């Protein structure tokens, strides 16, 4: 296995690892309001997120940006919480004769901006893998491609489930969005409340 392939596998495993489900939760949050028929909108949205985290992943791994990992670990669930919360205000057509719904314009810069934060989280893991390795171009590229492959699979699964629930089981789209976003919101809130930095700042006891 080449170095590129090895880091591609590591990137794929990192984004799909259930033990580090915070990134998966964010992808679920930004896709919650869509189904398979909205695939073009999702591609644009995911591309914005990809552009954001690719930039900071590269800059941080190369040493141009350095942010306290504890701060990033708190900011990531906050991005999930905000995204899930905004989903509750997503408006769907009142009838099949209504004009086709449009994604609010703010969702795209939001995905881009929050992608910058998630890229810093990815870089912490990648830097730990690289150690003192001199040539990081191939590892960086392979890791990033692995992340994207894993991310696309997650997006596809979410859209298929949404399509099945809404089109096949006839659940209303609004109910689907609110239920899924509510679950994601609750999980993100739990991550925040159990975050060591948050508990320290809030004057709460921290588990030793």
Short mmCIF file of C-alpha atoms in Angstrom, two decimals:
data_model
loop_
_atom_site.label_atom_id
_atom_site.label_comp_id
_atom_site.label_asym_id
_atom_site.label_seq_id
_atom_site.Cartn_x
_atom_site.Cartn_y
_atom_site.Cartn_z
CA UNK A 1 0.00 0.00 0.00
CA UNK A 2 1.37 3.42 -0.98
CA UNK A 3 1.63 6.30 1.44
CA UNK A 4 -1.24 8.06 -0.35
CA UNK A 5 -3.48 4.99 -0.05
CA UNK A 6 -2.58 4.52 3.60
CA UNK A 7 -3.59 8.07 4.51
CA UNK A 8 -6.68 7.87 2.30
CA UNK A 9 -7.77 4.87 4.37
CA UNK A 10 -7.00 6.75 7.60
CA UNK A 11 -9.04 9.75 6.44
CA UNK A 12 -11.95 7.53 5.47
CA UNK A 13 -11.83 5.68 8.79
CA UNK A 14 -11.64 8.95 10.74
CA UNK A 15 -14.77 10.50 9.21
CA UNK A 16 -16.78 7.25 9.46
CA UNK A 17 -15.60 6.27 12.95
CA UNK A 18 -18.61 6.07 15.26
CA UNK A 19 -16.37 6.93 18.23
CA UNK A 20 -15.76 10.38 16.73
CA UNK A 21 -19.33 10.95 15.66
CA UNK A 22 -19.29 14.73 15.99
CA UNK A 23 -18.34 15.25 12.33
CA UNK A 24 -21.01 12.74 11.26
CA UNK A 25 -23.57 14.67 13.31
CA UNK A 26 -22.68 17.89 11.51
CA UNK A 27 -23.04 16.28 8.09
CA UNK A 28 -26.42 14.90 9.19
CA UNK A 29 -27.44 18.35 10.41
CA UNK A 30 -26.67 20.14 7.13
CA UNK A 31 -28.42 17.39 5.12
CA UNK A 32 -31.48 17.03 7.35
CA UNK A 33 -33.72 19.25 5.22
CA UNK A 34 -33.00 17.39 1.96
CA UNK A 35 -33.85 14.09 0.23
CA UNK A 36 -32.49 12.39 -2.88
CA UNK A 37 -34.48 14.70 -5.17
CA UNK A 38 -32.47 17.63 -3.76
CA UNK A 39 -29.11 16.09 -4.68
CA UNK A 40 -27.96 19.18 -6.64
CA UNK A 41 -28.51 21.44 -3.62
CA UNK A 42 -26.71 18.95 -1.40
CA UNK A 43 -23.70 18.81 -3.73
CA UNK A 44 -23.34 22.61 -3.57
CA UNK A 45 -23.76 22.60 0.21
CA UNK A 46 -21.30 19.77 0.81
CA UNK A 47 -18.84 21.39 -1.60
CA UNK A 48 -18.97 24.56 0.53
CA UNK A 49 -18.28 22.51 3.68
CA UNK A 50 -15.49 20.65 1.88
CA UNK A 51 -13.87 23.89 0.72
CA UNK A 52 -13.89 25.23 4.26
CA UNK A 53 -12.40 22.23 6.01
CA UNK A 54 -9.88 21.60 3.21
CA UNK A 55 -8.42 25.09 3.69
CA UNK A 56 -7.90 24.89 7.44
CA UNK A 57 -6.87 21.23 7.30
CA UNK A 58 -4.03 22.21 4.97
CA UNK A 59 -3.06 25.44 6.76
CA UNK A 60 -3.09 23.88 10.21
CA UNK A 61 -1.27 20.72 9.16
CA UNK A 62 1.41 22.82 7.45
CA UNK A 63 1.80 24.89 10.63
CA UNK A 64 0.40 28.19 9.36
CA UNK A 65 -2.58 28.13 11.73
CA UNK A 66 -2.45 27.00 15.33
CA UNK A 67 -5.56 26.94 17.51
CA UNK A 68 -5.92 25.37 20.93
CA UNK A 69 -7.41 21.87 20.37
CA UNK A 70 -9.61 22.28 23.46
CA UNK A 71 -11.27 25.31 21.87
CA UNK A 72 -11.88 23.41 18.62
CA UNK A 73 -13.35 20.45 20.52
CA UNK A 74 -15.90 22.84 22.02
CA UNK A 75 -16.60 24.79 18.83
CA UNK A 76 -17.39 21.68 16.75
CA UNK A 77 -20.50 20.63 18.76
CA UNK A 78 -21.54 24.30 18.84
CA UNK A 79 -21.57 24.30 15.01
CA UNK A 80 -23.75 21.17 15.12
CA UNK A 81 -26.12 22.74 17.65
CA UNK A 82 -26.55 25.93 15.60
CA UNK A 83 -27.11 24.06 12.34
CA UNK A 84 -29.68 21.72 13.89
CA UNK A 85 -31.44 24.67 15.54
CA UNK A 86 -31.72 26.57 12.25
CA UNK A 87 -33.32 23.51 10.64
CA UNK A 88 -36.42 24.11 12.78
CA UNK A 89 -37.04 27.30 10.80
CA UNK A 90 -36.73 25.65 7.39
CA UNK A 91 -39.95 26.22 5.45
CA UNK A 92 -41.45 23.57 3.17
CA UNK A 93 -44.17 24.19 0.52
CA UNK A 94 -47.68 24.09 2.00
CA UNK A 95 -48.99 22.10 -0.96
CA UNK A 96 -47.76 20.23 -4.02
CA UNK A 97 -48.92 23.20 -6.13
CA UNK A 98 -46.74 25.69 -4.26
CA UNK A 99 -43.56 27.02 -5.90
CA UNK A 100 -40.56 24.75 -5.47
CA UNK A 101 -38.78 25.43 -2.19
CA UNK A 102 -35.42 27.16 -2.21
CA UNK A 103 -32.57 26.64 0.19
CA UNK A 104 -31.94 29.75 2.28
CA UNK A 105 -28.85 31.49 0.91
CA UNK A 106 -27.20 31.62 4.34
CA UNK A 107 -26.86 27.81 4.47
CA UNK A 108 -23.97 27.87 2.00
CA UNK A 109 -21.69 30.43 3.72
CA UNK A 110 -22.64 28.79 7.03
CA UNK A 111 -21.42 25.41 5.76
CA UNK A 112 -18.25 27.06 4.46
CA UNK A 113 -17.56 28.88 7.73
CA UNK A 114 -18.29 25.88 9.93
CA UNK A 115 -16.14 23.78 7.59
CA UNK A 116 -13.18 25.96 8.58
CA UNK A 117 -13.70 24.91 12.21
CA UNK A 118 -14.07 21.21 11.39
CA UNK A 119 -10.88 21.34 9.31
CA UNK A 120 -8.97 22.36 12.43
CA UNK A 121 -10.43 19.33 14.19
CA UNK A 122 -9.32 17.02 11.37
CA UNK A 123 -5.84 18.55 11.44
CA UNK A 124 -5.31 17.70 15.12
CA UNK A 125 -5.74 14.02 14.27
CA UNK A 126 -3.62 14.23 11.11
CA UNK A 127 -0.75 16.02 12.86
CA UNK A 128 -0.67 13.29 15.50
CA UNK A 129 -0.34 10.70 12.72
CA UNK A 130 2.36 12.58 10.84
CA UNK A 131 4.65 13.19 13.79
CA UNK A 132 7.92 14.65 12.47
CA UNK A 133 7.46 13.44 8.90
CA UNK A 134 9.10 15.87 6.47
CA UNK A 135 7.04 15.38 3.30
CA UNK A 136 3.38 15.88 4.11
CA UNK A 137 1.89 16.60 0.66
CA UNK A 138 0.89 13.01 -0.15
CA UNK A 139 -0.40 12.28 3.39
CA UNK A 140 -2.38 15.53 3.37
CA UNK A 141 -3.90 14.85 -0.05
CA UNK A 142 -4.66 11.23 0.71
CA UNK A 143 -6.22 12.04 4.08
CA UNK A 144 -8.39 14.76 2.54
CA UNK A 145 -9.59 12.48 -0.28
CA UNK A 146 -10.40 9.80 2.30
CA UNK A 147 -12.43 12.29 4.30
CA UNK A 148 -14.42 13.25 1.21
CA UNK A 149 -15.16 9.66 0.20
CA UNK A 150 -16.41 8.87 3.69
CA UNK A 151 -18.40 12.08 3.78
CA UNK A 152 -20.12 11.33 0.46
CA UNK A 153 -21.14 7.88 1.67
CA UNK A 154 -22.64 9.38 4.84
CA UNK A 155 -24.53 11.99 2.79
CA UNK A 156 -25.87 9.31 0.44
CA UNK A 157 -27.11 7.17 3.34
CA UNK A 158 -28.85 10.15 4.97
CA UNK A 159 -30.57 11.14 1.72
CA UNK A 160 -31.73 7.58 1.03
CA UNK A 161 -33.21 7.28 4.54
CA UNK A 162 -34.92 10.66 4.14
CA UNK A 163 -36.33 9.61 0.77
CA UNK A 164 -37.65 6.36 2.24
CA UNK A 165 -39.26 8.08 5.23
CA UNK A 166 -40.88 10.88 3.21
CA UNK A 167 -41.67 9.35 -0.18
CA UNK A 168 -42.26 5.70 0.74
CA UNK A 169 -43.53 5.79 4.33
CA UNK A 170 -45.34 9.10 3.72
CA UNK A 171 -43.99 10.93 6.76
CA UNK A 172 -44.37 14.67 6.27
CA UNK A 173 -41.11 16.36 5.37
CA UNK A 174 -41.57 18.88 8.18
CA UNK A 175 -41.96 16.07 10.75
CA UNK A 176 -38.84 14.33 9.42
CA UNK A 177 -36.79 17.52 9.62
CA UNK A 178 -37.96 18.33 13.15
CA UNK A 179 -37.47 14.80 14.51
CA UNK A 180 -34.01 14.32 13.02
CA UNK A 181 -32.88 17.85 13.88
CA UNK A 182 -34.23 17.43 17.42
CA UNK A 183 -32.18 14.26 17.92
CA UNK A 184 -29.06 15.94 16.53
CA UNK A 185 -29.66 19.05 18.66
CA UNK A 186 -29.94 16.92 21.81
CA UNK A 187 -26.76 14.98 21.04
CA UNK A 188 -24.83 18.18 20.28
CA UNK A 189 -26.05 19.76 23.51
CA UNK A 190 -24.86 16.69 25.42
CA UNK A 191 -21.42 16.99 23.80
CA UNK A 192 -21.22 20.64 24.84
CA UNK A 193 -22.35 20.03 28.41
CA UNK A 194 -19.80 17.23 28.80
CA UNK A 195 -16.96 19.17 27.19
CA UNK A 196 -14.16 19.82 29.71
CA UNK A 197 -13.49 23.38 28.52
CA UNK A 198 -17.18 24.28 28.70
CA UNK A 199 -17.50 22.81 32.20
CA UNK A 200 -14.41 24.72 33.31
CA UNK A 201 -15.68 28.02 31.88
CA UNK A 202 -19.13 27.42 33.40
CA UNK A 203 -17.64 26.59 36.80
CA UNK A 204 -18.96 23.03 36.67
CA UNK A 205 -17.08 20.05 38.13
CA UNK A 206 -14.78 18.32 35.63
CA UNK A 207 -14.38 14.55 35.66
CA UNK A 208 -10.84 13.55 36.58
#
